[in-house]
Amino acid sequence: MMDVAIEEKTRTFIQVSEIWVPDGDTLIHGGGSYGDLGAFEAASVRESFALGEGLPGKAWAEGSPVVLKEFDGSYFKRTEVATEAGLTAAVAIPVFDGKTLMAVLVVLCGDDDEHVGAIEVWEETDKLLMLKDGYYGAAKHFEWVSRHTHFPIGQGLPGGVWSSDTPMLFRDLGAGYRFIRADSAGKAGLTTGLGLPVPVPDGATFVLTLLSARGTPIARRFEIWDARRQKVGKAGGAVLVDGVCERNGPLWTDENISAPRTAARNQGNIGKVLATGLPVIVSGTPKFTEGYDTMVALPIYGDGDIAHIVAWYV
């Protein structure tokens, strides 16, 4: 019997996810999940962005992730309709294959007294990862701690991603000895953290972290897929190497007991990412999204091909 708590509609930390893809010298709408925000979706589908224009265009021009915590008076192009939809902040994540922009994933959030979570961008400066910027909703104390924290290579979730150059998943953030900010994370109600490298053309080091809370989760299921040749062999594809799900628990497989879950090109949503090289957002069809309403899958490039895919489900 399916857990009733999973079936209830819970307000999520991320309320909109959308993809922008290059079309000549502009970015055009490449899909998204907007829930019941129909007016914002309609405005977005009609929109496009030149290099440096709006939030997607700025991430393209700067060649780095961009956090925008206030729309009024900013370069954000859809401020009026976003405000009407209750959206207050956004993060743009560019997907580069070497120097070529493949897409920009934009996630948008609202804000209220119970809206807790974190989307952080960490940048290497003088051999330390420092917080470039982040959005935390109502987790103000955790935000303060984060802005006064830095990570050497290998330390904490951001430092672990930096050291391994791979996505990483941390569970039980409030109790995890590896999570440097465990005490403040526990007080904020943060439970699960996904960290991933964001490759950019100039070789700078950026790490994106998504920290999820029980009350307003970023996701109820996280997956990390490895598509590197040394992992999957000449046949290609991707293998599920880590994950956690509210309904099914741990998703990784002990290879000594059973074969790991794999995906080939054009096989399912992960296979679509492998085939197109682009992020994928699927919503409204739970039978294709592990029983959840929405799935977002994001490729991470390395050495001229997709190295990893991270996916989250709400």
Short mmCIF file of C-alpha atoms in Angstrom, two decimals:
data_model
loop_
_atom_site.label_atom_id
_atom_site.label_comp_id
_atom_site.label_asym_id
_atom_site.label_seq_id
_atom_site.Cartn_x
_atom_site.Cartn_y
_atom_site.Cartn_z
CA MET A 1 0.00 0.00 0.00
CA MET A 2 1.42 3.40 -0.99
CA ASP A 3 2.31 5.75 1.85
CA VAL A 4 -0.46 8.34 2.17
CA ALA A 5 2.05 11.03 3.05
CA ILE A 6 3.61 10.64 -0.37
CA GLU A 7 0.26 11.11 -2.05
CA GLU A 8 -0.62 14.34 -0.29
CA LYS A 9 0.18 17.51 -2.14
CA THR A 10 2.97 19.27 -0.24
CA ARG A 11 4.23 22.68 -1.15
CA THR A 12 7.70 22.16 -2.53
CA PHE A 13 10.72 24.44 -2.17
CA ILE A 14 11.13 24.65 -5.95
CA GLN A 15 7.82 25.58 -7.57
CA VAL A 16 8.86 25.93 -11.23
CA SER A 17 11.56 24.24 -13.30
CA GLU A 18 12.23 25.20 -16.91
CA ILE A 19 14.76 24.55 -19.68
CA TRP A 20 16.17 27.13 -22.10
CA VAL A 21 18.07 25.94 -25.17
CA PRO A 22 20.19 27.83 -27.71
CA ASP A 23 18.60 28.66 -31.05
CA GLY A 24 21.10 30.71 -32.99
CA ASP A 25 21.97 33.72 -30.88
CA THR A 26 19.01 33.40 -28.48
CA LEU A 27 17.71 31.02 -25.85
CA ILE A 28 14.22 29.66 -26.41
CA HIS A 29 11.87 27.71 -24.18
CA GLY A 30 12.66 24.00 -24.15
CA GLY A 31 10.10 22.66 -21.69
CA GLY A 32 9.22 22.97 -18.05
CA SER A 33 7.03 22.13 -15.09
CA TYR A 34 4.81 24.94 -13.78
CA GLY A 35 2.18 23.20 -11.65
CA ASP A 36 -0.95 25.34 -11.56
CA LEU A 37 0.89 28.56 -12.50
CA GLY A 38 -0.69 28.71 -15.95
CA ALA A 39 -0.24 32.45 -16.54
CA PHE A 40 3.47 32.27 -15.74
CA GLU A 41 3.85 29.24 -18.01
CA ALA A 42 2.09 31.02 -20.87
CA ALA A 43 4.35 34.05 -20.51
CA SER A 44 7.44 31.83 -20.36
CA VAL A 45 6.66 29.80 -23.46
CA ARG A 46 6.48 33.04 -25.49
CA GLU A 47 9.76 34.39 -24.07
CA SER A 48 13.31 34.28 -25.45
CA PHE A 49 16.65 35.59 -24.22
CA ALA A 50 19.69 37.00 -25.97
CA LEU A 51 23.19 36.60 -24.56
CA GLY A 52 23.26 38.51 -21.25
CA GLU A 53 19.51 39.14 -21.27
CA GLY A 54 17.33 38.05 -18.37
CA LEU A 55 18.35 35.33 -15.94
CA PRO A 56 19.04 32.55 -18.50
CA GLY A 57 20.97 34.95 -20.71
CA LYS A 58 23.04 36.15 -17.76
CA ALA A 59 24.06 32.59 -16.83
CA TRP A 60 25.03 32.07 -20.48
CA ALA A 61 27.06 35.28 -20.65
CA GLU A 62 28.78 34.86 -17.29
CA GLY A 63 29.44 31.17 -17.86
CA SER A 64 28.44 30.31 -14.30
CA PRO A 65 25.40 29.54 -12.13
CA VAL A 66 23.46 32.65 -11.10
CA VAL A 67 21.27 33.20 -8.02
CA LEU A 68 18.64 35.95 -8.16
CA LYS A 69 16.88 36.53 -4.84
CA GLU A 70 14.72 39.50 -5.79
CA PHE A 71 12.99 40.25 -9.08
CA ASP A 72 11.84 43.85 -8.54
CA GLY A 73 14.30 46.29 -10.10
CA SER A 74 16.44 43.46 -11.47
CA TYR A 75 17.22 42.18 -14.96
CA PHE A 76 14.50 39.51 -14.60
CA LYS A 77 12.17 39.89 -17.61
CA ARG A 78 8.98 38.27 -16.25
CA THR A 79 8.76 40.16 -12.95
CA GLU A 80 5.10 41.15 -13.07
CA VAL A 81 3.72 37.71 -13.91
CA ALA A 82 6.20 36.03 -11.52
CA THR A 83 5.05 38.28 -8.68
CA GLU A 84 1.42 37.45 -9.44
CA ALA A 85 2.37 33.76 -9.26
CA GLY A 86 4.04 34.21 -5.86
CA LEU A 87 7.54 33.53 -7.20
CA THR A 88 10.29 35.53 -5.53
CA ALA A 89 13.68 33.99 -6.38
CA ALA A 90 15.38 31.90 -9.05
CA VAL A 91 18.60 30.05 -9.80
CA ALA A 92 19.98 29.50 -13.31
CA ILE A 93 22.28 26.52 -13.93
CA PRO A 94 24.10 26.51 -17.28
CA VAL A 95 24.95 23.18 -18.89
CA PHE A 96 28.21 23.42 -20.86
CA ASP A 97 29.93 20.79 -22.96
CA GLY A 98 33.40 22.33 -22.97
CA LYS A 99 32.82 25.84 -24.30
CA THR A 100 29.48 25.01 -25.93
CA LEU A 101 26.30 25.91 -24.10
CA MET A 102 23.82 23.04 -24.29
CA ALA A 103 21.04 24.49 -22.13
CA VAL A 104 20.20 26.53 -19.05
CA LEU A 105 18.07 24.99 -16.31
CA VAL A 106 16.16 27.59 -14.26
CA VAL A 107 14.41 26.79 -10.99
CA LEU A 108 12.10 29.31 -9.33
CA CYS A 109 10.99 29.48 -5.70
CA GLY A 110 8.41 31.31 -3.63
CA ASP A 111 8.78 32.62 -0.09
CA ASP A 112 6.87 32.38 3.16
CA ASP A 113 7.55 31.72 6.85
CA GLU A 114 7.53 27.93 6.37
CA HIS A 115 9.47 27.80 3.09
CA VAL A 116 12.72 26.08 4.14
CA GLY A 117 15.49 24.64 2.00
CA ALA A 118 18.66 25.76 0.27
CA ILE A 119 20.05 26.13 -3.24
CA GLU A 120 23.69 27.17 -2.98
CA VAL A 121 26.44 28.07 -5.44
CA TRP A 122 29.98 27.59 -4.13
CA GLU A 123 32.99 29.04 -5.98
CA GLU A 124 36.69 28.28 -5.53
CA THR A 125 38.70 31.28 -4.35
CA ASP A 126 42.28 30.99 -3.07
CA LYS A 127 42.02 27.19 -2.76
CA LEU A 128 38.81 27.35 -0.70
CA LEU A 129 35.18 27.01 -1.69
CA MET A 130 33.33 30.17 -0.67
CA LEU A 131 29.61 30.80 -0.97
CA LYS A 132 29.02 32.80 -4.15
CA ASP A 133 25.35 33.08 -3.30
CA GLY A 134 22.37 31.03 -2.22
CA TYR A 135 18.65 31.05 -1.58
CA TYR A 136 17.42 29.66 1.75
CA GLY A 137 13.79 30.70 2.16
CA ALA A 138 13.03 30.99 5.86
CA ALA A 139 16.23 29.20 7.00
CA LYS A 140 17.86 32.49 8.02
CA HIS A 141 20.22 31.13 10.69
CA PHE A 142 21.45 28.39 8.35
CA GLU A 143 21.99 31.05 5.70
CA TRP A 144 24.09 33.10 8.15
CA VAL A 145 26.17 30.04 9.04
CA SER A 146 26.67 29.20 5.37
CA ARG A 147 27.86 32.70 4.52
CA HIS A 148 30.50 32.39 7.24
CA THR A 149 31.66 28.89 6.23
CA HIS A 150 34.30 27.87 3.71
CA PHE A 151 35.42 24.44 2.55
CA PRO A 152 38.88 23.11 1.75
CA ILE A 153 39.00 20.45 -0.92
CA GLY A 154 37.52 17.19 0.36
CA GLN A 155 35.66 18.71 3.32
CA GLY A 156 31.88 18.64 3.67
CA LEU A 157 29.47 18.18 0.79
CA PRO A 158 30.82 21.03 -1.41
CA GLY A 159 34.43 20.03 -0.75
CA GLY A 160 33.69 16.37 -1.42
CA VAL A 161 32.18 17.21 -4.81
CA TRP A 162 35.18 19.42 -5.58
CA SER A 163 37.64 16.66 -4.65
CA SER A 164 35.92 13.87 -6.57
CA ASP A 165 34.57 16.00 -9.45
CA THR A 166 31.41 13.90 -9.19
CA PRO A 167 27.92 14.42 -7.76
CA MET A 168 27.45 13.34 -4.14
CA LEU A 169 24.42 12.62 -1.96
CA PHE A 170 24.40 13.23 1.79
CA ARG A 171 21.65 11.81 4.01
CA ASP A 172 20.63 12.86 7.54
CA LEU A 173 22.23 16.28 7.28
CA GLY A 174 21.36 17.17 10.86
CA ALA A 175 23.19 14.13 12.24
CA GLY A 176 25.84 13.48 9.62
CA TYR A 177 29.38 13.90 10.89
CA ARG A 178 30.57 14.60 7.34
CA PHE A 179 28.22 17.57 6.97
CA ILE A 180 30.09 20.49 8.51
CA ARG A 181 26.94 22.52 9.17
CA ALA A 182 25.05 19.61 10.74
CA ASP A 183 23.90 21.43 13.89
CA SER A 184 22.34 24.39 12.08
CA ALA A 185 21.00 22.06 9.35
CA GLY A 186 19.22 19.98 11.96
CA LYS A 187 17.68 23.05 13.56
CA ALA A 188 16.45 24.20 10.12
CA GLY A 189 14.90 20.81 9.38
CA LEU A 190 17.21 20.02 6.46
CA THR A 191 17.48 16.30 5.78
CA THR A 192 19.08 15.46 2.41
CA GLY A 193 21.77 17.17 0.35
CA LEU A 194 22.70 16.73 -3.31
CA GLY A 195 25.92 18.33 -4.50
CA LEU A 196 27.14 18.48 -8.08
CA PRO A 197 29.96 20.08 -10.05
CA VAL A 198 29.01 22.73 -12.61
CA PRO A 199 31.63 22.70 -15.39
CA VAL A 200 32.15 26.08 -17.06
CA PRO A 201 34.19 27.19 -20.11
CA ASP A 202 36.96 29.05 -18.25
CA GLY A 203 37.71 26.09 -15.97
CA ALA A 204 36.65 27.81 -12.76
CA THR A 205 35.35 25.56 -9.97
CA PHE A 206 31.66 25.80 -9.10
CA VAL A 207 29.64 23.43 -6.93
CA LEU A 208 25.84 23.52 -6.71
CA THR A 209 24.14 22.12 -3.61
CA LEU A 210 20.43 21.36 -3.19
CA LEU A 211 19.48 20.90 0.46
CA SER A 212 16.00 19.51 1.10
CA ALA A 213 13.78 19.84 4.17
CA ARG A 214 10.85 17.64 5.20
CA GLY A 215 8.21 20.37 5.25
CA THR A 216 9.02 21.96 1.89
CA PRO A 217 11.15 19.35 0.07
CA ILE A 218 13.25 20.14 -2.95
CA ALA A 219 12.61 16.51 -3.88
CA ARG A 220 11.32 13.23 -2.49
CA ARG A 221 13.65 11.15 -4.61
CA PHE A 222 17.24 11.81 -5.72
CA GLU A 223 19.29 9.76 -8.20
CA ILE A 224 22.91 9.90 -9.37
CA TRP A 225 23.76 8.12 -12.64
CA ASP A 226 27.32 7.48 -13.83
CA ALA A 227 27.80 7.57 -17.61
CA ARG A 228 31.61 7.64 -17.72
CA ARG A 229 33.29 5.13 -20.02
CA GLN A 230 35.31 3.60 -17.16
CA LYS A 231 32.03 2.79 -15.42
CA VAL A 232 29.75 1.67 -18.26
CA GLY A 233 32.29 0.37 -20.80
CA LYS A 234 32.20 0.69 -24.57
CA ALA A 235 28.49 -0.07 -24.74
CA GLY A 236 27.76 3.29 -23.15
CA GLY A 237 24.59 4.14 -21.29
CA ALA A 238 24.44 4.99 -17.59
CA VAL A 239 24.30 3.12 -14.29
CA LEU A 240 22.50 4.20 -11.12
CA VAL A 241 25.24 4.56 -8.49
CA ASP A 242 23.42 6.30 -5.66
CA GLY A 243 20.01 7.55 -4.69
CA VAL A 244 17.41 7.85 -1.97
CA CYS A 245 13.62 7.79 -2.14
CA GLU A 246 11.03 8.60 0.54
CA ARG A 247 8.98 5.64 -0.61
CA ASN A 248 11.62 3.07 -1.52
CA GLY A 249 14.55 3.99 0.68
CA PRO A 250 18.14 3.61 -0.60
CA LEU A 251 18.40 3.18 -4.37
CA TRP A 252 22.00 2.09 -4.77
CA THR A 253 22.69 -1.57 -5.53
CA ASP A 254 25.23 -3.89 -3.94
CA GLU A 255 26.83 -5.30 -7.09
CA ASN A 256 27.83 -8.43 -5.16
CA ILE A 257 24.14 -9.24 -4.67
CA SER A 258 22.33 -8.07 -7.79
CA ALA A 259 22.94 -6.22 -11.03
CA PRO A 260 22.72 -2.43 -10.82
CA ARG A 261 20.00 -0.50 -12.58
CA THR A 262 21.09 0.77 -16.00
CA ALA A 263 19.77 2.95 -18.80
CA ALA A 264 20.67 2.90 -22.49
CA ARG A 265 20.33 5.75 -24.97
CA ASN A 266 16.67 6.54 -25.64
CA GLN A 267 15.61 4.21 -22.81
CA GLY A 268 13.33 6.10 -20.46
CA ASN A 269 14.00 9.60 -19.19
CA ILE A 270 17.67 9.01 -18.40
CA GLY A 271 18.13 7.53 -21.87
CA LYS A 272 16.57 10.63 -23.37
CA VAL A 273 19.18 12.78 -21.61
CA LEU A 274 21.92 10.50 -22.97
CA ALA A 275 20.51 10.73 -26.50
CA THR A 276 19.88 14.48 -26.63
CA GLY A 277 22.59 15.76 -24.30
CA LEU A 278 20.00 18.08 -22.75
CA PRO A 279 18.19 18.33 -19.42
CA VAL A 280 14.80 16.65 -19.30
CA ILE A 281 11.71 17.70 -17.32
CA VAL A 282 8.73 15.33 -17.22
CA SER A 283 5.55 16.14 -15.30
CA GLY A 284 1.94 15.10 -15.10
CA THR A 285 2.53 11.42 -15.94
CA PRO A 286 3.49 9.59 -12.70
CA LYS A 287 3.86 6.24 -14.49
CA PHE A 288 6.92 7.74 -16.23
CA THR A 289 8.29 9.48 -13.13
CA GLU A 290 8.51 6.70 -10.53
CA GLY A 291 5.05 7.56 -9.19
CA TYR A 292 5.86 11.20 -8.55
CA ASP A 293 4.43 14.22 -10.32
CA THR A 294 7.62 15.74 -11.73
CA MET A 295 11.13 14.62 -12.61
CA VAL A 296 14.08 16.86 -13.47
CA ALA A 297 17.20 15.24 -14.96
CA LEU A 298 20.37 17.28 -15.44
CA PRO A 299 23.45 16.14 -17.39
CA ILE A 300 26.97 16.98 -16.22
CA TYR A 301 29.64 16.96 -18.90
CA GLY A 302 33.26 15.90 -18.69
CA ASP A 303 35.91 15.13 -21.32
CA GLY A 304 33.59 15.92 -24.21
CA ASP A 305 30.68 13.72 -23.20
CA ILE A 306 28.09 13.27 -20.47
CA ALA A 307 29.87 12.06 -17.34
CA HIS A 308 26.95 11.99 -14.90
CA ILE A 309 23.23 12.64 -14.73
CA VAL A 310 21.52 13.80 -11.54
CA ALA A 311 17.76 13.51 -11.23
CA TRP A 312 15.26 14.63 -8.63
CA TYR A 313 11.57 13.86 -8.30
CA VAL A 314 8.76 15.76 -6.55
#
